[in-house]
Coordinates of C-alpha atoms in Angstrom, one line a residue:
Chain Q
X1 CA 53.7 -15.9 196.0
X2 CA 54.6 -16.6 192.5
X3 CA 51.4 -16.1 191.0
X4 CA 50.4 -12.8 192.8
X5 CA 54.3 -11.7 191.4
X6 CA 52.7 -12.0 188.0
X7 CA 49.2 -10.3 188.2
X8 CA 48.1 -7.1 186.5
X9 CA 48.5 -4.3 188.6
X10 CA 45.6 -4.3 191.6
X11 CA 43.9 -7.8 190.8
X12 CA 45.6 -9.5 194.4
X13 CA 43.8 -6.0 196.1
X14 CA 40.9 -6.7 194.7
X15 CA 40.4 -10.2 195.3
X16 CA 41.2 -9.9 198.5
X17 CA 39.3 -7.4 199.2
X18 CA 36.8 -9.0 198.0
X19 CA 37.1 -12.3 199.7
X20 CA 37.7 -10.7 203.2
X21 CA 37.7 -7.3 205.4
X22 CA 41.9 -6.8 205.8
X23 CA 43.1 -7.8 209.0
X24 CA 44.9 -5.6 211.4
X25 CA 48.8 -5.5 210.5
X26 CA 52.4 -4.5 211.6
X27 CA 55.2 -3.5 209.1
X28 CA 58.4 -5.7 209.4
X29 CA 59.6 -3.9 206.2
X30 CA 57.7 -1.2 204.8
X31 CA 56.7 -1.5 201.1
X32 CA 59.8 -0.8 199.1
X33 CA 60.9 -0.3 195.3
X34 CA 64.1 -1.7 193.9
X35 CA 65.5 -3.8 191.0
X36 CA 66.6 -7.2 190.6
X37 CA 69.7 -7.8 187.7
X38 CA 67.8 -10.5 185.9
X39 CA 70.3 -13.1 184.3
X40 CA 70.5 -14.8 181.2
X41 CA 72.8 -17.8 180.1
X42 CA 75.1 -17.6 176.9
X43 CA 74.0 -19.7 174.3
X44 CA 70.7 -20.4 176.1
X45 CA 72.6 -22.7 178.2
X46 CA 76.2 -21.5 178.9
X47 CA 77.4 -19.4 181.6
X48 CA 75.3 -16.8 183.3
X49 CA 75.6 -13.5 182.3
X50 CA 73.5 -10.5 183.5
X51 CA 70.9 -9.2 181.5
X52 CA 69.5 -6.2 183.1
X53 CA 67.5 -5.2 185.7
X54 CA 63.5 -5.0 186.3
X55 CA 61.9 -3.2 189.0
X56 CA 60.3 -5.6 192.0
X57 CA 58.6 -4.1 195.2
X58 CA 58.8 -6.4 198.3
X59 CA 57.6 -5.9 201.6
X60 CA 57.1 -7.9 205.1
X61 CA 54.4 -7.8 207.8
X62 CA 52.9 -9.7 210.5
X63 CA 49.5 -10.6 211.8
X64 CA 48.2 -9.9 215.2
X65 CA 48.2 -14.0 215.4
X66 CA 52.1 -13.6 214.8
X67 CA 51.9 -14.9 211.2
X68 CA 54.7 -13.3 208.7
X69 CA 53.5 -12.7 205.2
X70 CA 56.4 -11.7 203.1
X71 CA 56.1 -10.0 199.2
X72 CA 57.9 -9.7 196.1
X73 CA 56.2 -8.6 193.3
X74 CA 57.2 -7.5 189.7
X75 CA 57.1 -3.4 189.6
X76 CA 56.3 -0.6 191.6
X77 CA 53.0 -1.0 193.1
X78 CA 53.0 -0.6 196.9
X79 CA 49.6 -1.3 197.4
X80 CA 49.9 -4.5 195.5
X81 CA 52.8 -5.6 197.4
X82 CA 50.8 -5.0 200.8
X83 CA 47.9 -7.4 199.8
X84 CA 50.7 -9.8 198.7
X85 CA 51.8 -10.2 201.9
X86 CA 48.3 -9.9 203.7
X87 CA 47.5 -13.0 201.7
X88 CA 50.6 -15.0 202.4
X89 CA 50.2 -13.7 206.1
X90 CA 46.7 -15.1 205.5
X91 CA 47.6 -18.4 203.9
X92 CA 49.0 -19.5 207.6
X93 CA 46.2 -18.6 209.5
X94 CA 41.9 -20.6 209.6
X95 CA 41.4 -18.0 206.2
X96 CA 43.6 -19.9 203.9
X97 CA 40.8 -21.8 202.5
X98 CA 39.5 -18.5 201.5
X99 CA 42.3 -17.2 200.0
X100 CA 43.4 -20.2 198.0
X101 CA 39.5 -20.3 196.7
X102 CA 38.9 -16.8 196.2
X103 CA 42.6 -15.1 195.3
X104 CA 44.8 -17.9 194.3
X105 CA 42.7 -20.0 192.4
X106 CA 41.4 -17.1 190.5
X107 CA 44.6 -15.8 190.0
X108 CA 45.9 -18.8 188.3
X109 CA 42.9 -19.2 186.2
X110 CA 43.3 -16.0 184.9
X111 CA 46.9 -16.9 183.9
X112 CA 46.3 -19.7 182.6
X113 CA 43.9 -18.5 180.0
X114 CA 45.9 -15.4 179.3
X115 CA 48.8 -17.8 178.4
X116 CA 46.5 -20.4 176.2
X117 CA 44.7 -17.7 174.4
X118 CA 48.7 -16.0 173.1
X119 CA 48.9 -19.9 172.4
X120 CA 46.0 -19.8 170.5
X121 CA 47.0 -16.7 168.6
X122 CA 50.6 -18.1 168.0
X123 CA 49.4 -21.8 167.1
X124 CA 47.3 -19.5 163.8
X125 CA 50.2 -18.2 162.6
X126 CA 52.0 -21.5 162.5
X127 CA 53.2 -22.5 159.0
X128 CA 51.4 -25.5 157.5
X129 CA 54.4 -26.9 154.8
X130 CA 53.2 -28.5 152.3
X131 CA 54.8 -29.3 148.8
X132 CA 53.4 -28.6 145.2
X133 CA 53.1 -31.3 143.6
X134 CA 54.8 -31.0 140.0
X135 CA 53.2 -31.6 136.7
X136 CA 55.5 -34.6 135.6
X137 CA 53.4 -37.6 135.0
Chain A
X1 CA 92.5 34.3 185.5
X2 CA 89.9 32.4 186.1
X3 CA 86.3 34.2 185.8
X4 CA 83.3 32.7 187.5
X5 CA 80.3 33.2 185.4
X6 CA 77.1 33.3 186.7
X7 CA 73.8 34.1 184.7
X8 CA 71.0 32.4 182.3
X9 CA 68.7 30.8 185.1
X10 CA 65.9 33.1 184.4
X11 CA 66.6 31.9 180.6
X12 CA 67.0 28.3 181.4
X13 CA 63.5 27.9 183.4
X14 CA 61.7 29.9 180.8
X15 CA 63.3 27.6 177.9
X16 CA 62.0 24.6 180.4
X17 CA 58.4 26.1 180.8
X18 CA 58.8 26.4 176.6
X19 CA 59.7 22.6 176.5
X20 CA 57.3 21.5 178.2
X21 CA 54.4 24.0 176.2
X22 CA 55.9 22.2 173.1
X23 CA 56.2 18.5 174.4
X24 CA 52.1 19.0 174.5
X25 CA 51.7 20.7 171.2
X26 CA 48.8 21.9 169.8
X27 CA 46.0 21.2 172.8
X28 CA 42.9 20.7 170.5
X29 CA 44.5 17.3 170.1
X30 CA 44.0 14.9 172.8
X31 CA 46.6 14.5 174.7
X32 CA 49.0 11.0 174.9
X33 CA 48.7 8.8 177.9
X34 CA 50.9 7.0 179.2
X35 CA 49.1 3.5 178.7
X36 CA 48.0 4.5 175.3
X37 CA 52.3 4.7 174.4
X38 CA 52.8 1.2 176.3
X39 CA 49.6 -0.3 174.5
X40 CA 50.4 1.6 170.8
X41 CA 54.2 2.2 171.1
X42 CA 55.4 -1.3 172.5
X43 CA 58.2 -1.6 170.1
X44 CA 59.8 1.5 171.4
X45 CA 58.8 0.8 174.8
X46 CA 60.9 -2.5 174.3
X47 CA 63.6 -0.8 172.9
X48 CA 63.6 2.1 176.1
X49 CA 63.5 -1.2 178.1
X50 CA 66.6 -3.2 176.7
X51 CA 68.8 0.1 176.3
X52 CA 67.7 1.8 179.2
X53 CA 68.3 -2.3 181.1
X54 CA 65.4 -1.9 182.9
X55 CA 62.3 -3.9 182.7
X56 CA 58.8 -2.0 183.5
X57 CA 56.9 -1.1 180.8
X58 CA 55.3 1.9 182.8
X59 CA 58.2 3.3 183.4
X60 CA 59.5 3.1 179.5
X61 CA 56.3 4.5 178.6
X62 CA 56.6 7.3 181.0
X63 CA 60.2 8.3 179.6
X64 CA 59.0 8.3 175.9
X65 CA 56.4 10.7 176.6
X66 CA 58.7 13.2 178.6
X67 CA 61.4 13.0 176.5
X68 CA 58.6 13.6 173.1
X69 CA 59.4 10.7 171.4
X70 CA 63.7 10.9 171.5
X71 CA 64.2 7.3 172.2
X72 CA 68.1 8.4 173.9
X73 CA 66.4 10.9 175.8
X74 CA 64.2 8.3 177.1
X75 CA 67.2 5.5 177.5
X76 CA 69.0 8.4 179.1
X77 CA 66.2 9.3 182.0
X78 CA 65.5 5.4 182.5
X79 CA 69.3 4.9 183.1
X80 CA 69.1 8.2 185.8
X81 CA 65.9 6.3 187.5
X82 CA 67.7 3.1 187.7
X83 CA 70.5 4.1 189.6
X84 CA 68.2 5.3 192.1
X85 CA 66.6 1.9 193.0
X86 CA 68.6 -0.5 196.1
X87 CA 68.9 -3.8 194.8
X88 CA 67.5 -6.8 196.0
X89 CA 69.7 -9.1 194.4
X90 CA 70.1 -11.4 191.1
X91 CA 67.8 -13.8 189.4
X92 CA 68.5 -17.4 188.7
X93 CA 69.3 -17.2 185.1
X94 CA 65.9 -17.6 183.0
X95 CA 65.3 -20.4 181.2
X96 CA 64.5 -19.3 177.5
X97 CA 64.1 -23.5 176.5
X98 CA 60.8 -23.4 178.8
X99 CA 59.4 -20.0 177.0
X100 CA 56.0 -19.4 176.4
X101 CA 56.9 -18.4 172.6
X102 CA 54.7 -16.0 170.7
X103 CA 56.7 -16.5 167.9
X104 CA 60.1 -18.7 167.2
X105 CA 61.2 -19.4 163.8
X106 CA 64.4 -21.2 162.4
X107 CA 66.0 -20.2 159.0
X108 CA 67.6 -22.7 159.1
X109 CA 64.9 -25.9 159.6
X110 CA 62.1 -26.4 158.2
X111 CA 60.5 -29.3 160.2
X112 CA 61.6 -28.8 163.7
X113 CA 59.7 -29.7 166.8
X114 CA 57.2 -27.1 167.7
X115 CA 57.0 -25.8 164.4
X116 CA 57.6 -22.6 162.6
X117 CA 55.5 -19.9 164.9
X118 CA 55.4 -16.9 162.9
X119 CA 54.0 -14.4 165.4
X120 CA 52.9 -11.0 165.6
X121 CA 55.8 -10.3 162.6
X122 CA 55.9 -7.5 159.8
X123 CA 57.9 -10.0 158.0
X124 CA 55.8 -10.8 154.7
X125 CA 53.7 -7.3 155.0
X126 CA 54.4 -5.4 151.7
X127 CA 55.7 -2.5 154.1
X128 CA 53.1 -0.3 152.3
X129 CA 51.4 2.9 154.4
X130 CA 48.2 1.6 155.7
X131 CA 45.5 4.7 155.5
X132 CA 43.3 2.6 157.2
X133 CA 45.3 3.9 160.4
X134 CA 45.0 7.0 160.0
X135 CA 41.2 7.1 160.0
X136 CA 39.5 5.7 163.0
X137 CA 40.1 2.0 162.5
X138 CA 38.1 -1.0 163.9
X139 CA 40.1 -3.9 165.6
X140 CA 41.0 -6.5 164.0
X141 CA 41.1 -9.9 166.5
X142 CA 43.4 -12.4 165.7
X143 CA 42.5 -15.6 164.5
X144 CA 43.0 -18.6 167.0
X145 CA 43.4 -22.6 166.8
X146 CA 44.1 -24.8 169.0
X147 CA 47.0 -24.9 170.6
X148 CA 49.1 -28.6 170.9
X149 CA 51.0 -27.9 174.4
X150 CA 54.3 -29.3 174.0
X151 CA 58.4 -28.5 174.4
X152 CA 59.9 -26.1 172.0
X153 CA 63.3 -27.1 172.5
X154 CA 65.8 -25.0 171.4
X155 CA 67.1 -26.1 167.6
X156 CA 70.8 -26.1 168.6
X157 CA 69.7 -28.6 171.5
X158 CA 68.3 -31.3 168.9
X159 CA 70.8 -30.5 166.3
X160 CA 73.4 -31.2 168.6
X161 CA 73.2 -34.9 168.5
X162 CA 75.0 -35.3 165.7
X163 CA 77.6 -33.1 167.3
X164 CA 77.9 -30.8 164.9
X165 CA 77.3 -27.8 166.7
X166 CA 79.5 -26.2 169.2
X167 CA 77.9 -26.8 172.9
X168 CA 77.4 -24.3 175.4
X169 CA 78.2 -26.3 178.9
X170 CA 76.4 -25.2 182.1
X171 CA 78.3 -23.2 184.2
X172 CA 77.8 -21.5 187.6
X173 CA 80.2 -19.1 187.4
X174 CA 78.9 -15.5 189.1
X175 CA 79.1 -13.4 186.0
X176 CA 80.9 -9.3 185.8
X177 CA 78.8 -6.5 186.1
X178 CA 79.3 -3.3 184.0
X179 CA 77.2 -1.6 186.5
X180 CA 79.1 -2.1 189.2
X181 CA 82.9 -1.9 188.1
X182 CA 83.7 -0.1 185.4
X183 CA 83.9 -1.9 181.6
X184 CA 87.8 -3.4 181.3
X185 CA 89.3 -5.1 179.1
X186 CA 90.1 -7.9 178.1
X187 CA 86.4 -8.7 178.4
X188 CA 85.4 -12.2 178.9
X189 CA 81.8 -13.2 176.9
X190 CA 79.6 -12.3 179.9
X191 CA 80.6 -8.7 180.0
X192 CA 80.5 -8.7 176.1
X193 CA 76.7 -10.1 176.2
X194 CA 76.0 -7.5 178.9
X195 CA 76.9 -4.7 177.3
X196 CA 75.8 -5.9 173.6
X197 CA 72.5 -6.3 175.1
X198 CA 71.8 -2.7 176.5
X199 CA 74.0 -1.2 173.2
X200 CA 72.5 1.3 170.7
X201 CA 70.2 -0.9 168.2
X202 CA 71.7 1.1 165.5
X203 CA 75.3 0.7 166.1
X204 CA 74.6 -2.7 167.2
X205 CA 72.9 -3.5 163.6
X206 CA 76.1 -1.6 161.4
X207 CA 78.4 -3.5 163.5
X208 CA 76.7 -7.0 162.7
X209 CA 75.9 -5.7 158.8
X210 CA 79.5 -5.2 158.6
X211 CA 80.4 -8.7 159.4
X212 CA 77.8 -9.6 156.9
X213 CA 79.3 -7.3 154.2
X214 CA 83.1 -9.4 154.5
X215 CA 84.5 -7.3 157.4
X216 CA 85.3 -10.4 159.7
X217 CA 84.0 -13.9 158.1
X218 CA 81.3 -14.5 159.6
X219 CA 78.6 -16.1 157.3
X220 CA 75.6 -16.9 160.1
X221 CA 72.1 -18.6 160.0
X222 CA 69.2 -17.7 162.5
X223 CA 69.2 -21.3 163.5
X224 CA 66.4 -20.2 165.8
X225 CA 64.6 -16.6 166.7
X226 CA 62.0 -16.8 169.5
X227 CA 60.0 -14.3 171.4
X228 CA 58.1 -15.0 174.1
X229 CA 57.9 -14.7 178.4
X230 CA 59.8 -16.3 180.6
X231 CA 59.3 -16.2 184.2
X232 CA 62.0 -14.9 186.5
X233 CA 63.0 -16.6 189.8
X234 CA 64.9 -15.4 192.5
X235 CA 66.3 -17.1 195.8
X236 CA 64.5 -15.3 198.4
X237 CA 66.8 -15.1 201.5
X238 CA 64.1 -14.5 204.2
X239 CA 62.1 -17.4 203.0
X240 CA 64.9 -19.6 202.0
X241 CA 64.3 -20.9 198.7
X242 CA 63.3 -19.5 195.0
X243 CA 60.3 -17.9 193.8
X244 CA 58.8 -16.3 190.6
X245 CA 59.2 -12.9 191.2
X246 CA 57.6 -11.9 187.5
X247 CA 57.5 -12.3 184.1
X248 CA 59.2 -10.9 181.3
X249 CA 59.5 -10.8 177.5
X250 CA 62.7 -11.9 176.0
X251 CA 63.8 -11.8 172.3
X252 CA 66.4 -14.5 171.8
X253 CA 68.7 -15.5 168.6
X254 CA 71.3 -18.3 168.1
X255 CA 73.0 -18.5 164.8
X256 CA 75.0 -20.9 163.9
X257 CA 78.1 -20.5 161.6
X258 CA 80.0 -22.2 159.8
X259 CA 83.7 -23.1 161.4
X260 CA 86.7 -24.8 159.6
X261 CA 88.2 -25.6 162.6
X262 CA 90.9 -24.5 164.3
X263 CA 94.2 -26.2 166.8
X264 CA 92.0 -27.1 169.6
X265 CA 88.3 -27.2 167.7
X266 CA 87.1 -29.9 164.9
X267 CA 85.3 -28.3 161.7
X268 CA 81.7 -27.5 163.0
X269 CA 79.1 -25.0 163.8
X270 CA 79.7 -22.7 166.2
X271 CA 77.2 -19.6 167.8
X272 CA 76.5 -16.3 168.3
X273 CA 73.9 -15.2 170.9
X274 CA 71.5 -12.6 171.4
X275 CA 69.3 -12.3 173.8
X276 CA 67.3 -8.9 174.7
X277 CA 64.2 -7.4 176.7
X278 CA 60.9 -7.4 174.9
X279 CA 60.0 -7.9 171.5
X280 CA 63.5 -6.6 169.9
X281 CA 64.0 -9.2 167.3
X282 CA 66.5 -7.0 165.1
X283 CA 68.4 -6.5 168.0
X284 CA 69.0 -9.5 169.0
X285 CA 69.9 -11.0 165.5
X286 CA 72.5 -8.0 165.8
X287 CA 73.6 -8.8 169.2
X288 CA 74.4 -12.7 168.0
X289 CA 76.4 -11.7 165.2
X290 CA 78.5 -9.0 166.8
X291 CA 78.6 -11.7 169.7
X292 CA 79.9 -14.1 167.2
X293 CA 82.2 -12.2 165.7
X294 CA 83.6 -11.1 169.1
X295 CA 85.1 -14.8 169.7
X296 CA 87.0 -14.7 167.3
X297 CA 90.1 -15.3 169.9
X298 CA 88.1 -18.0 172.0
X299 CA 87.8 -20.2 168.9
X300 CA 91.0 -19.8 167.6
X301 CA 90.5 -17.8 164.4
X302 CA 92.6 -15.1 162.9
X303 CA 92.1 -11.5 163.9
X304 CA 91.9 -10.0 160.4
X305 CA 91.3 -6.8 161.6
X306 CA 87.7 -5.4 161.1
X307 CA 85.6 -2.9 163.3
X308 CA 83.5 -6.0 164.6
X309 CA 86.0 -7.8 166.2
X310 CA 88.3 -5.2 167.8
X311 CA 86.2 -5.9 171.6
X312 CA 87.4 -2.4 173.0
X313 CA 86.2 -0.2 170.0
X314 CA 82.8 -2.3 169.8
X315 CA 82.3 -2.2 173.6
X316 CA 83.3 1.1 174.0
X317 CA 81.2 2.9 171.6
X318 CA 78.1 0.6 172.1
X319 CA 76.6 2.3 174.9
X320 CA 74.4 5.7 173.6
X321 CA 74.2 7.5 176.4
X322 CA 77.8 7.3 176.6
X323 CA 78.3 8.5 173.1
X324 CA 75.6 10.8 173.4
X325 CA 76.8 11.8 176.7
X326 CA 80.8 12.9 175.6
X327 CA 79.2 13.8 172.0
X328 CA 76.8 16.3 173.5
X329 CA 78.6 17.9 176.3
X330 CA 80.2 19.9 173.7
X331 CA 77.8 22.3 172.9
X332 CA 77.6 23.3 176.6
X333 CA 79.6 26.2 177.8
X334 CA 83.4 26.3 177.1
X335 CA 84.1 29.7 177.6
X336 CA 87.3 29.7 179.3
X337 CA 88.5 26.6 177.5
X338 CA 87.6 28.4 174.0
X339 CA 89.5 31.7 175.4
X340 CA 92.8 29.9 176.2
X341 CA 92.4 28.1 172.7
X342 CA 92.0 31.6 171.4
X343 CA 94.7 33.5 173.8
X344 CA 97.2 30.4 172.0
X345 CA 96.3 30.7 168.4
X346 CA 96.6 34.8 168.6
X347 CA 100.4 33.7 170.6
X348 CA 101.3 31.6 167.6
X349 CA 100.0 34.3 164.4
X350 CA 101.9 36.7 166.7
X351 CA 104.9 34.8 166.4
X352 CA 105.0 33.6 162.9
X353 CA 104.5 37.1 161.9
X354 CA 107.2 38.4 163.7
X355 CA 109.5 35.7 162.5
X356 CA 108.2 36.6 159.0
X357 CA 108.9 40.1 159.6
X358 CA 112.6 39.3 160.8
X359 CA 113.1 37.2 157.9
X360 CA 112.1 40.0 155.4
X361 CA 114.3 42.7 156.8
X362 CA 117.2 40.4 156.6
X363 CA 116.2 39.4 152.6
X364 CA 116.0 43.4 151.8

């Protein structure tokens, strides 16, 4: 759930669409846009305090098989949140092979080298001290 | 009497229809899209963000376009749109020690773990226009190395060993919210970081330049500035424990400054604490100063009187749509105000005339 929180807007759609035709679903909750007050601690560490809000779209439905796949994903995309759920729905049922091959796995992939190539990119622009050495003997 | 006026909607959609004509300008230029102003325009999509206290880069973008650049404007429409969202609830708070930094310097370290991260900074550019931009310009790609995965702690964390530096204990306490009861005071430090953290950058920064300038001692270090995401996790109540529910970018700044001591505190450092959405770094230097100088009564020190620490006039004229609200209302229609401020004045010349009049009779 985490990782399909996190992914660009219509990558869990398309990978699921292209790992499987979409099973047959009822709304428990409809797709639905709010916020969520994000919270931050004083000093890095200290109390909570809250930080503002960011927008999250969350929704619940459940298989024909009776599975419940529930979604909450960062922003306002509906249609993401839906194959959110279809997946977690799925993840309980014989296709969550599938879906941990063909969504999850390359969902995290894809995060994971997003995140090591800003590493890269930031490790290049670390400062390499180094100390002049003075003309004295 | 009171005289209802009615009138001016013909004028007010035609000056709308003209707005809008003009938002577009000249249309042999392509026009904007949204994506190119989150893409090209991130810093002021970052500061729509943080003002406006929402996070979605869409939306920010969005709101800088329809408002033609006016940043408040922008603020001002993504504080309308957030009041129309239900919330889901409250994150647990993020945890800024496990960022994935893009940048994170200390001013006041040289060789601390993790290293000196300079990032994608204009510090060190020779803030001279670049003409390159304005023709069609290649991209540049950023060099890479290899990156050692590792902690960053924060400084203040490793620092602290020698107990030198003010802590900040963990504490579960459920903090105020300015968006749902109304800004009172005294505020305690949560309230102030909330609403330092969605205040106007500017008035933010002349606040916090002020302290620097003598008005409130208040001599700080950026013991550490970092930039980078965080991932936000809330306690999902259907599923019954915590999940990532996104990712965000966070500017965050501790300074540290210096503190004689007081009754109940030994001579040490103590902090000031910033922390903002997206890549806001001169906010939230700001935000830890005026921060700073905000506890002034927490930590014992004398109230000497300046601008920066006086909580209810920083607090209370932080906020720019506020101030822009109050400030701009007044160039709306006042009509009937204005006419009993006019009927008055001509009472009063009416009156000082006549008593002028009296008094000359009585001199001739």
């Amino acid at each position: 759930m985490s990782l399909m929180a996190k992914a660009p807007e219509g990558r869990v759609s398309a990978l699921l669409d292209a790992a499987l035709p979409r099973p047959a679903h009822t709304w428990l909750r409809a797709p639905e846009i709010g916020s969520v007050m994000v919270r931050g601690r004083a000093g890095g560490t200290g109390a909570p305090f809250n930080l503002g809000e960011m927008t999250v779209t969350r929704c619940a439905l459940k298989l024909p098989g009776g599975e419940v796949g529930h979604a909450y994903i960062q922003g306002r995309n509906k249609a993401d949140a839906e194959a959110a759920a279809l997946v977690d729905a799925l993840m309980q049922t014989g296709a969550a092979t599938v879906m941990r091959t063909k969504v999850l796995e390359p969902l995290e992939s894809e995060q994971s080298a997003r995140r090591t190539t800003r590493a890269e990119k930031g490790a290049a622009t670390k400062v390499d001290f180094f100390t002049m050495v003075r003309g004295e003997d | 009497m009171y005289v209802a006026v009615k009138g001016g909607e013909r004028a007010i959609q035609n000056a709308h229809a003209w707005l809008a004509e003009e938002r577009r300008g000249d249309t042999s230029v392509a026009e904007l899209s949204v994506a190119q102003i989150r893409e090209q325009l991130s810093l002021a999509v970052n500061r729509v963000m943080a003002e406006g206290s929402l996070y979605d880069p869409d939306l920010a973008a969005l709101a800088i376009k329809q408002a033609r650049g006016d940043l408040i404007e922008a603020i001002f429409l993504i504080r309308a749109y957030r009041t129309t969202l239900p919330r889901f609830g409250a994150s647990a708070p993020v945890d800024t020690g496990n960022m994935a930094c893009d940048r994170r310097i200390s001013a006041t370290f040289k060789d601390l773990p993790g290293g000196q991260v300079l990032g994608p900074t204009f510090d060190y550019t020779h803030r001279l226009l670049d003409f390159k931009l304005a023709a069609d310009g290649e991209t540049l790609e950023a060099p890479m190395r290899e990156a050692e995965p590792g902690p960053v702690p924060h400084v203040t964390e490793f620092l602290n060993k020698e107990g030198l530096i003010e802590e900040a204990p963990q504490d579960e306490t459920t903090p105020p919210d300015l968006t749902r009861e109304p800004l009172e005071m005294p505020a305690d430090r949560a309230l102030r970081l909330q609403a330092l953290t969605r205040a106007d950058e500017g008035f933010t920064l002349s606040m916090a330049y002020s302290t620097q300038r003598g008005y409130a001692r208040n001599h700080a270090f950026v013991g550490e500035l970092r930039i980078g995401t965080v991932p936000v996790e809330m306690e999902i109540p259907e599923l019954g424990f915590a999940i990532e529910i996104g990712k965000i970018t966070l500017t965050e700044c501790e300074t540290v400054n210096q503190f004689k001591g007081s009754k109940t505190e030994p001579p040490q450092f103590t902090r000031g604490y910033g922390l903002v959405f997206g890549q806001t770094e001169r906010k939230a230097i700001s935000m830890a100063l005026v921060d700073r100088a905000l506890r002034w009564e927490e930590l014992g020190e004398d109230n000497v009187g300046a601008p920066a620490q006086d909580a209810e006039f920083v607090l209370y004229h932080a906020d720019n749509i506020q101030a822009t609200g109050f400030l701009e209302h007044i160039k709306l229609p006042h009509y009937v105000d204005f006419q009993s401020e006019l009927e008055l004045v001509r009472k009063l010349r009416r009156e000082v005339e006549a008593s002028q009049n009296q008094h000359q009779e009585a001199t001739e």
